[in-house]
Every structure is written in C-alpha cells, then in structure tokens.
XYZ file of C-alpha atoms in Angstrom:
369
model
C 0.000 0.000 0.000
C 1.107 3.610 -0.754
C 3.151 5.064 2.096
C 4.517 2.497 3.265
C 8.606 2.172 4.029
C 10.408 -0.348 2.612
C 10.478 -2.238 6.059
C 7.130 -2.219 5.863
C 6.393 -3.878 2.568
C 8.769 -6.321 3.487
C 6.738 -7.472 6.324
C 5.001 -10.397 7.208
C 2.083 -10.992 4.451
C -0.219 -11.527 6.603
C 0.515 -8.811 8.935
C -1.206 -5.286 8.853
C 0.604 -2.193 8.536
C 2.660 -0.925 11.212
C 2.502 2.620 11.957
C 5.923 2.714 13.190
C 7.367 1.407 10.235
C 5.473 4.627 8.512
C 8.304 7.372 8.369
C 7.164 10.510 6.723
C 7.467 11.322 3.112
C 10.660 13.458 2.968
C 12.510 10.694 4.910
C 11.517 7.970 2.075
C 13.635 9.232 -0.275
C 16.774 10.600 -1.316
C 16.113 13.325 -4.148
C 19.852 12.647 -4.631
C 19.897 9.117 -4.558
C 21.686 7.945 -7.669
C 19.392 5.734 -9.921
C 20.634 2.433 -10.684
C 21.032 1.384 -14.088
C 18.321 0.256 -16.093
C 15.980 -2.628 -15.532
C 17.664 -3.085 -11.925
C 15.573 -3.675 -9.020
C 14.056 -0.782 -7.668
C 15.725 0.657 -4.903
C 14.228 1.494 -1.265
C 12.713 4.521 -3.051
C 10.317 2.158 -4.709
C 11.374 3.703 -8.204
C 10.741 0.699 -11.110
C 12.281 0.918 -14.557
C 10.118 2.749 -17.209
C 9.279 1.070 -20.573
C 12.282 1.879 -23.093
C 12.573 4.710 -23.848
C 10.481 6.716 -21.695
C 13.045 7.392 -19.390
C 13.568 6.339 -15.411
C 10.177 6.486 -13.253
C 11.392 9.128 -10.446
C 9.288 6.588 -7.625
C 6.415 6.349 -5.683
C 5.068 6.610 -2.212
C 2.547 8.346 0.170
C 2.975 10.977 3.703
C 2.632 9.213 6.623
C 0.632 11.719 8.770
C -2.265 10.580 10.767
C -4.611 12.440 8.282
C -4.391 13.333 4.955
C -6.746 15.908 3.382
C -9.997 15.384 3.685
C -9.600 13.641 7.151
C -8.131 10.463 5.554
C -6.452 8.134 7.957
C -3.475 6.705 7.482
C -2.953 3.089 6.270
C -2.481 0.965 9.670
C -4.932 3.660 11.725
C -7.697 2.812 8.011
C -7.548 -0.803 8.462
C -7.655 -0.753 11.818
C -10.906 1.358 11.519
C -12.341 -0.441 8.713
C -11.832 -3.941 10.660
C -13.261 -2.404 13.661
C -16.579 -1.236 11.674
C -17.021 -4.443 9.910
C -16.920 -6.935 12.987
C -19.208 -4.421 14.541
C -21.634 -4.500 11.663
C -21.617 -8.230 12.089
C -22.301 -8.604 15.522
C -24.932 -6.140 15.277
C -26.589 -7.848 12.043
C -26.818 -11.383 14.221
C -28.461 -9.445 16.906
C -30.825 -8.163 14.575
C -31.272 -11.419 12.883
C -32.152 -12.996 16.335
C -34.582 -10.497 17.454
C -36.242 -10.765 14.164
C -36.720 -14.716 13.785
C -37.896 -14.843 17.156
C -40.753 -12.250 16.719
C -41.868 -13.291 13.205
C -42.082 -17.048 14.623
C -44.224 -15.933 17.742
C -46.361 -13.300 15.541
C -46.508 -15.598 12.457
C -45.422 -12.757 10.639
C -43.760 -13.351 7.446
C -43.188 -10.024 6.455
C -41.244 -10.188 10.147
C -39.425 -13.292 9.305
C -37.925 -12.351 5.694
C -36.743 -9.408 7.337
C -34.794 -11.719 9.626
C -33.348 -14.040 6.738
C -32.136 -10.239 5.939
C -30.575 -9.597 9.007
C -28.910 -13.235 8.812
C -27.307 -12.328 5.019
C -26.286 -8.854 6.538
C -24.197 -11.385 9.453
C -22.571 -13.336 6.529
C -22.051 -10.558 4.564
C -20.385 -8.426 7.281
C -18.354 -11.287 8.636
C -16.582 -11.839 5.138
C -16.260 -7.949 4.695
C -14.279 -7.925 8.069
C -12.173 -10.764 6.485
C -11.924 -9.409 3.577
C -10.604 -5.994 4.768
C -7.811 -8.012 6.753
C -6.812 -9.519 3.880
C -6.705 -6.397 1.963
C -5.144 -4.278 3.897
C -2.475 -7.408 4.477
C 1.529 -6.191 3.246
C 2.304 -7.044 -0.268
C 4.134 -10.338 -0.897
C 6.154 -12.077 -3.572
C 2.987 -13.619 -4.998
C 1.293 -10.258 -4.694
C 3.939 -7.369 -5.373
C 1.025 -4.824 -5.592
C -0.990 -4.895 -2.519
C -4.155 -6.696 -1.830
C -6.614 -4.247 -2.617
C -9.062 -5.896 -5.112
C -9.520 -8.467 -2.160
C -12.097 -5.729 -1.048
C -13.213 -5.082 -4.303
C -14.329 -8.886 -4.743
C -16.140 -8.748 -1.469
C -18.427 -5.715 -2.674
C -18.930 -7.939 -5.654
C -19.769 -11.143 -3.486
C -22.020 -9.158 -0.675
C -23.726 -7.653 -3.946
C -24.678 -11.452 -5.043
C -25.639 -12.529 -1.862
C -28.152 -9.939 -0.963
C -29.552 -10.571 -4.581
C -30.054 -14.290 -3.143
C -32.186 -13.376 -0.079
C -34.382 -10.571 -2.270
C -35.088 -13.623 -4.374
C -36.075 -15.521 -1.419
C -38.069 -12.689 -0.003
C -39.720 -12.175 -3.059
C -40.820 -16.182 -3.161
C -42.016 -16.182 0.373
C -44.087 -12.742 -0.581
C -45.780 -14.209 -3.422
C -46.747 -17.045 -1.478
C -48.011 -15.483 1.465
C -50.071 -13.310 -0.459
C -51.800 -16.001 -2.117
C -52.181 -17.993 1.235
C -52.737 -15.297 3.538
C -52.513 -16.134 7.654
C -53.292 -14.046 10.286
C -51.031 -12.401 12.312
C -50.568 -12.461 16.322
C -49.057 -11.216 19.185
C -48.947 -7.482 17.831
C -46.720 -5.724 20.457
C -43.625 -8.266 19.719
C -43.609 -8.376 16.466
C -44.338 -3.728 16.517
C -41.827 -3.669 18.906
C -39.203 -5.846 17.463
C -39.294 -3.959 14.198
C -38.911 -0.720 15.747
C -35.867 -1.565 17.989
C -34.696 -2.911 14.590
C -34.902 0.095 12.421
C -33.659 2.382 15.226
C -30.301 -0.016 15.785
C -29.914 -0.182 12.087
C -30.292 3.939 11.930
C -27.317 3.956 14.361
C -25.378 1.704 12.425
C -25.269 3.251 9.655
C -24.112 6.621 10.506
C -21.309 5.150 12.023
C -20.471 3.044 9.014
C -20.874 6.456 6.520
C -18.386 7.917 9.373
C -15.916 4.790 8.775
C -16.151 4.866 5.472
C -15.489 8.424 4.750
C -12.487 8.118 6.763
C -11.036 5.063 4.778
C -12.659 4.882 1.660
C -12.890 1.395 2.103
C -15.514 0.161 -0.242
C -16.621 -3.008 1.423
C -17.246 -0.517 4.484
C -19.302 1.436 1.971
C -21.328 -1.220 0.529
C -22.067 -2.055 3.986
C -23.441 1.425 4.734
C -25.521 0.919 1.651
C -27.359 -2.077 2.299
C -27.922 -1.756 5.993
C -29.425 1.385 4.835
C -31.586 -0.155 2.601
C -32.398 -2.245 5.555
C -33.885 0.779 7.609
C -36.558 1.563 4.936
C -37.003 -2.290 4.980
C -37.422 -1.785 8.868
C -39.860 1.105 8.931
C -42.320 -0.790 5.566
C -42.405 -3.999 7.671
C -43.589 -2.117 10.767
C -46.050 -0.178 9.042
C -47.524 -2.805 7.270
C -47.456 -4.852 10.279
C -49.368 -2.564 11.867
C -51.952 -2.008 9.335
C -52.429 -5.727 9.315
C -53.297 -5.910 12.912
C -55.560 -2.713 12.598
C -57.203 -3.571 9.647
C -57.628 -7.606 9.769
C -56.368 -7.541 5.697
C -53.938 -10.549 6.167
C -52.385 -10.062 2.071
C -50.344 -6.807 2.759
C -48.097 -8.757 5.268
C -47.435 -10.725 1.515
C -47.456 -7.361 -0.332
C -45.005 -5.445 1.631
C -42.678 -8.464 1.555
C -42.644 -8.747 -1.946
C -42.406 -4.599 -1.928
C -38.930 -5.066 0.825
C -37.816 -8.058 -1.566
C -37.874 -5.195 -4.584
C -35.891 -2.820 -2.921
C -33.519 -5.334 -1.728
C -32.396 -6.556 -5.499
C -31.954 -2.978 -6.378
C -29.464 -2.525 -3.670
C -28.033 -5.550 -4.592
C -27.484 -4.676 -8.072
C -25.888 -1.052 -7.079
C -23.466 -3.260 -4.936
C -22.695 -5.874 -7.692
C -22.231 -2.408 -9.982
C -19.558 -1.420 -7.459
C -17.262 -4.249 -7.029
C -17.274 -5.017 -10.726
C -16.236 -1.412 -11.687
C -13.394 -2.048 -9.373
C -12.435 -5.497 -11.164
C -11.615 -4.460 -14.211
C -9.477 -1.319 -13.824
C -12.081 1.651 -14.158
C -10.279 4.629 -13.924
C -10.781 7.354 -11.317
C -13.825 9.473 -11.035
C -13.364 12.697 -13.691
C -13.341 15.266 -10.942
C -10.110 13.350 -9.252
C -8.175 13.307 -12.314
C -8.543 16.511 -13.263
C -7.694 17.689 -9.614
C -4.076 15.845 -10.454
C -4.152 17.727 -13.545
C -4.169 20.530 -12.459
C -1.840 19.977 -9.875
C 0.861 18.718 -12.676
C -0.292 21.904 -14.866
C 0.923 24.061 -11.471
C 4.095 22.367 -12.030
C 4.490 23.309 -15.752
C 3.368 27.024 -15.157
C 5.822 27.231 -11.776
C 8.904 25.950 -14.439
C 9.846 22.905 -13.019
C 8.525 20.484 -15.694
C 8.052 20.906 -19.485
C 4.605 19.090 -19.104
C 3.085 15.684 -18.448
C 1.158 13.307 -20.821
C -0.200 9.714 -20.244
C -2.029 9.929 -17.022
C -3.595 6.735 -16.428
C -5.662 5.606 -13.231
C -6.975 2.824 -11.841
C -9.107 1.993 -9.071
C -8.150 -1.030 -6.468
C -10.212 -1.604 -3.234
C -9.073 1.251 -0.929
C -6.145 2.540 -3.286
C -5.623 4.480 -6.482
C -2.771 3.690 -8.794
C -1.810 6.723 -10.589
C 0.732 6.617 -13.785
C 1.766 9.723 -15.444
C 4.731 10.975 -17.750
C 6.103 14.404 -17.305
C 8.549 16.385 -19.828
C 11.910 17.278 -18.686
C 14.835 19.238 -20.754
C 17.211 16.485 -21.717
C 20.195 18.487 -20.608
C 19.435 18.631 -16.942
C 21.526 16.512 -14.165
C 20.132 13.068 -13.365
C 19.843 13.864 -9.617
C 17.708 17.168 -10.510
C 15.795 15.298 -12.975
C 14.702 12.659 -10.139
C 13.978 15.080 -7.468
C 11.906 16.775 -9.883
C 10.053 13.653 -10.374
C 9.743 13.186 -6.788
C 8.042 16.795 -6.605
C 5.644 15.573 -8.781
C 4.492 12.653 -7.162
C 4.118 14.468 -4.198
C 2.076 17.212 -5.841
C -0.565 13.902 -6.596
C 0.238 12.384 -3.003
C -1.219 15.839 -1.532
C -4.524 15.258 -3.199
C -4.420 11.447 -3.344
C -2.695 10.687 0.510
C -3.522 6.563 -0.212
C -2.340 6.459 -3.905
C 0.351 4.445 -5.663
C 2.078 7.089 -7.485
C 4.573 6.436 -10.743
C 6.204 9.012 -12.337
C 8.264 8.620 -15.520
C 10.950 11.068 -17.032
C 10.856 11.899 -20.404
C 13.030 13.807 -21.910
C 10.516 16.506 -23.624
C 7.482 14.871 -25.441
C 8.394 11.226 -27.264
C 4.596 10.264 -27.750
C 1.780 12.171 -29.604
C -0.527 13.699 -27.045
C-alpha cells in the first residue's frame, strides 16, 4: 500500500501495517539518490524501470501523517478502523437477525421473518467484509507485489450477489403469502421488534458512513448501503405490520414483503455495480483526475517540468494507482531530474494521501498527445 517504508512492505504478508514502520514522506527518499542502471531492481525509493525509452520512473510513495486531506487516515490507523466497523456491523446484524426470527415465529409474521433471513445475510455478509478488509489491507508479498486491494473489491462484488439471493427468497415467500394469507398475532412483539430494529440499524449506519469516509474502504461502503436499505425495509415492515393488525387484511403482510424483496435486489445490483467497476481497472472518477491535472499543470506554469502526458488511473479496493509521464529538458543533471520527479508525485500524493504514485521522465514529449 502507498506510504509504506520499505520495512514495511517487506513485512510479514499476513501482517497489517505498522505505523511505526510509517516514516514521513521526505525521509523515504533521497532526491539525490543515484538511480541504478536500467531494468535493476528498484531501490528502497520504490522507483521501477520505465518502458524503453520513456526514461527512469522518479518513484512512488505516500505521507505518513495521521490524516491526509480530507480527514483520511493513514494506512495501519484505516484498516484498523475499517476492521473495527465491519466486525461491529456483524455482531450487530446477528443481533438483529435474532430479534427478528424470534418475533416473526411468535407473531406468524412473514413479512417479520424475511426481514430476519435479511438480518442473517447482513451477518454473513459483514463477517466476510471484516475478512476481507484483513486480507486487503495485508503487506504485499512475492505472490502479490502490488498490494491486496481488489480483495475488497471482490467482497463488494460477493455481498452484492448474496443480498440478490435473499431478495429472491423474499420475493418467493411474498408471493406465497399473499396467495395464502394467515393471520397475524401477538402485535406488540412483532411492533416492537421492528422498531428496535430500524432504530439499531439507523445507528449503524451513521457510524459506518463515518468509517467509510475516513477510509474509503468500499466493502465498508457497501455495507453502509445495504444496511441502509435495511432501515426503509425496517420502517415498511412495521407499518404494514401494523396495518395488518388494525385492519384484519392478512395479504399486505405478503405485499409489503414482496415490496422489501424489490428494494432489496436494487441494492443488490448497485453493490454488484460497485465491485465489478473495481475489477476491471475503471479509472478514477473525472473530478479526481482533473484535480491531479491541475496539480501537474501548477508544475508546468511554476517551471519545473516541461509538461506531463499519459495519465492513467486505476481503481483497487481502498487505493488508487496513478501513472503519469512528465517532460523534462534532456540536458538537466540526473539527480535534478529525479527530485523533480519526486516533486511531482508528491504534488498527486497531496490530493491522493492513499495512492500508488509512478512518475516517468521523459526527456521533452516522445509520444503524440
């Protein structure tokens, strides 16, 4: 992961970052470090060989502070968080799934009950998330020389396809409850249990927005999402329960679970939309590449590069890759021409704190634009 030292990456795989082993970025490296020649192995500034060519990448890295911009943690304080918030989510989805089975089964409620094979999907769900972001955030390895990342990714993706199962499920169990209608019982359990629900889930969820803002982990996000599809789920279930009891019309305890069963696929598919965008290398949002843009255009007017071409990004889990080639006179020193590149990087590390920057050194422009 970005902004980590070289002691760091060469940690234990299984091992989360250390934020002792984090120094800060103008200890990482030596803007007049010597470049080895080319196609060695990079060197503790993380620098790889560029394509012939294109010149020497000038490295790649990430600050170290607590917070970046935005109120970013770092990496060993993000997983930490993340982890936290997903065994959290977990423990609170089996409560929830308890509660639930327990007062649909009393109040032969099925409305009640598919909520609860909810709940018990969130419990999966959650529990692999929390593994997931373990794994993710694990150090990178000889098998895996760029990080973990997509582990995460592939969990969105899975949680997506297994919340899709259980809003097919509800949506059987609605359609046959609303053609063999039963009546309902024991009205302040099942009222009661339902509010308690959507009231725990309410809390839940603002704490995993507040996680995931701070770590832009996505399984933490996809959590967020469906639990807070879960609340409206919560609040329809209750209402309709009610109205059932009130009213003596047995079929909208079918209806509304067909209605939460609905709303449940349509998360799922946002979810499933998520993790797969992440799979196959989609590129940053617009608005963050053309905020390192226009840092690297700063750069060009302040003089100290020609100009930059070939910015490519990709999205990984909880980190962005960033690739870019900036334009250089070709009779400037070696060691200016690296510490240059390292300015640059940093210029992208100040908006993007968790990226994997590479910068390569051209000498003016050797590719059309």
């Amino acid at each position: 992961m970005s902004g980590r030292s070289p002691a760091a990456r060469a940690a234990d795989p299984g091992a989360l970052p250390d934020p002792g082993a984090l120094p800060d970025a103008a200890a990482r490296l030596d803007p007049d470090a010597e470049p080895g020649p080319a196609g060695a192995e990079p060197g503790p500034a993380g620098a790889e060989p560029g394509p012939a060519g294109r010149g020497a990448p000038a490295g790649r890295g990430g600050p170290a502070a607590a917070r970046g911009p935005g109120g970013r943690l770092d990496p060993a304080a993000r997983a930490r968080a993340a982890l936290r918030a997903g065994r959290i989510a977990a423990v609170t989805a089996g409560g929830l799934a308890l509660g639930k089975l327990v007062a649909g089964q009393l109040g032969h409620s099925m409305a009640v009950t598919a909520s609860a094979v909810d709940s018990l999907t969130d419990l999966f769900a959650s529990s692999a998330n929390a593994l997931a972001i373990q794994l993710a955030h694990a150090a990178p390895d000889r098998s895996h020389p760029f990080g973990h990342a997509k582990i995460e990714t592939l969990a969105t993706a899975g949680q997506g396809l297994l919340i899709g199962g259980s809003g097919v499920y509800l949506l059987v169990e609605g359609v046959r409850r609303l053609l063999s209608p039963e009546p309902l019982r024991l009205a302040a359990v099942t009222l009661g249990a339902m509010a308690a629900a959507a009231l725990v889930t309410a809390a839940l969820v603002t704490y995993l927005g507040r996680v995931a803002a701070r770590t832009g982990s996505s399984a933490i996000q996809a959590d967020a999402v469906h639990y807070r599809t879960d609340i409206a789920a919560n609040l329809a279930v209750f209402v309709g329960v009610a109205v059932t009891y009130a009213t003596g019309f047995t079929r909208v305890d079918g209806v509304l679970s067909i209605a939460v069963a609905v709303y449940i696929l349509t998360s799922a598919g946002s979810l499933l939309r998520l993790g797969v965008r992440d799979l196959i290398d989609t590129s940053a949002p617009d608005e963050r590449v053309r905020a390192i843009e226009a840092a690297l255009d700063a750069l060009r007017a302040a003089g100290e590069i020609l100009g930059h071409h070939a910015l490519r990004t990709r999205v990984a889990g909880h980190t962005l890759f960033v690739n870019v080639h900036i334009e250089l006179p070709g009779d400037i020193p070696l060691a200016r021409a690296h510490a240059t590149g390292d300015r640059a990087r940093d210029a992208i590390l100040a908006l993007e704190p968790d990226a994997e920057v590479l910068v390569h050194i051209d000498v003016e422009r050797d590719e059309p634009a």
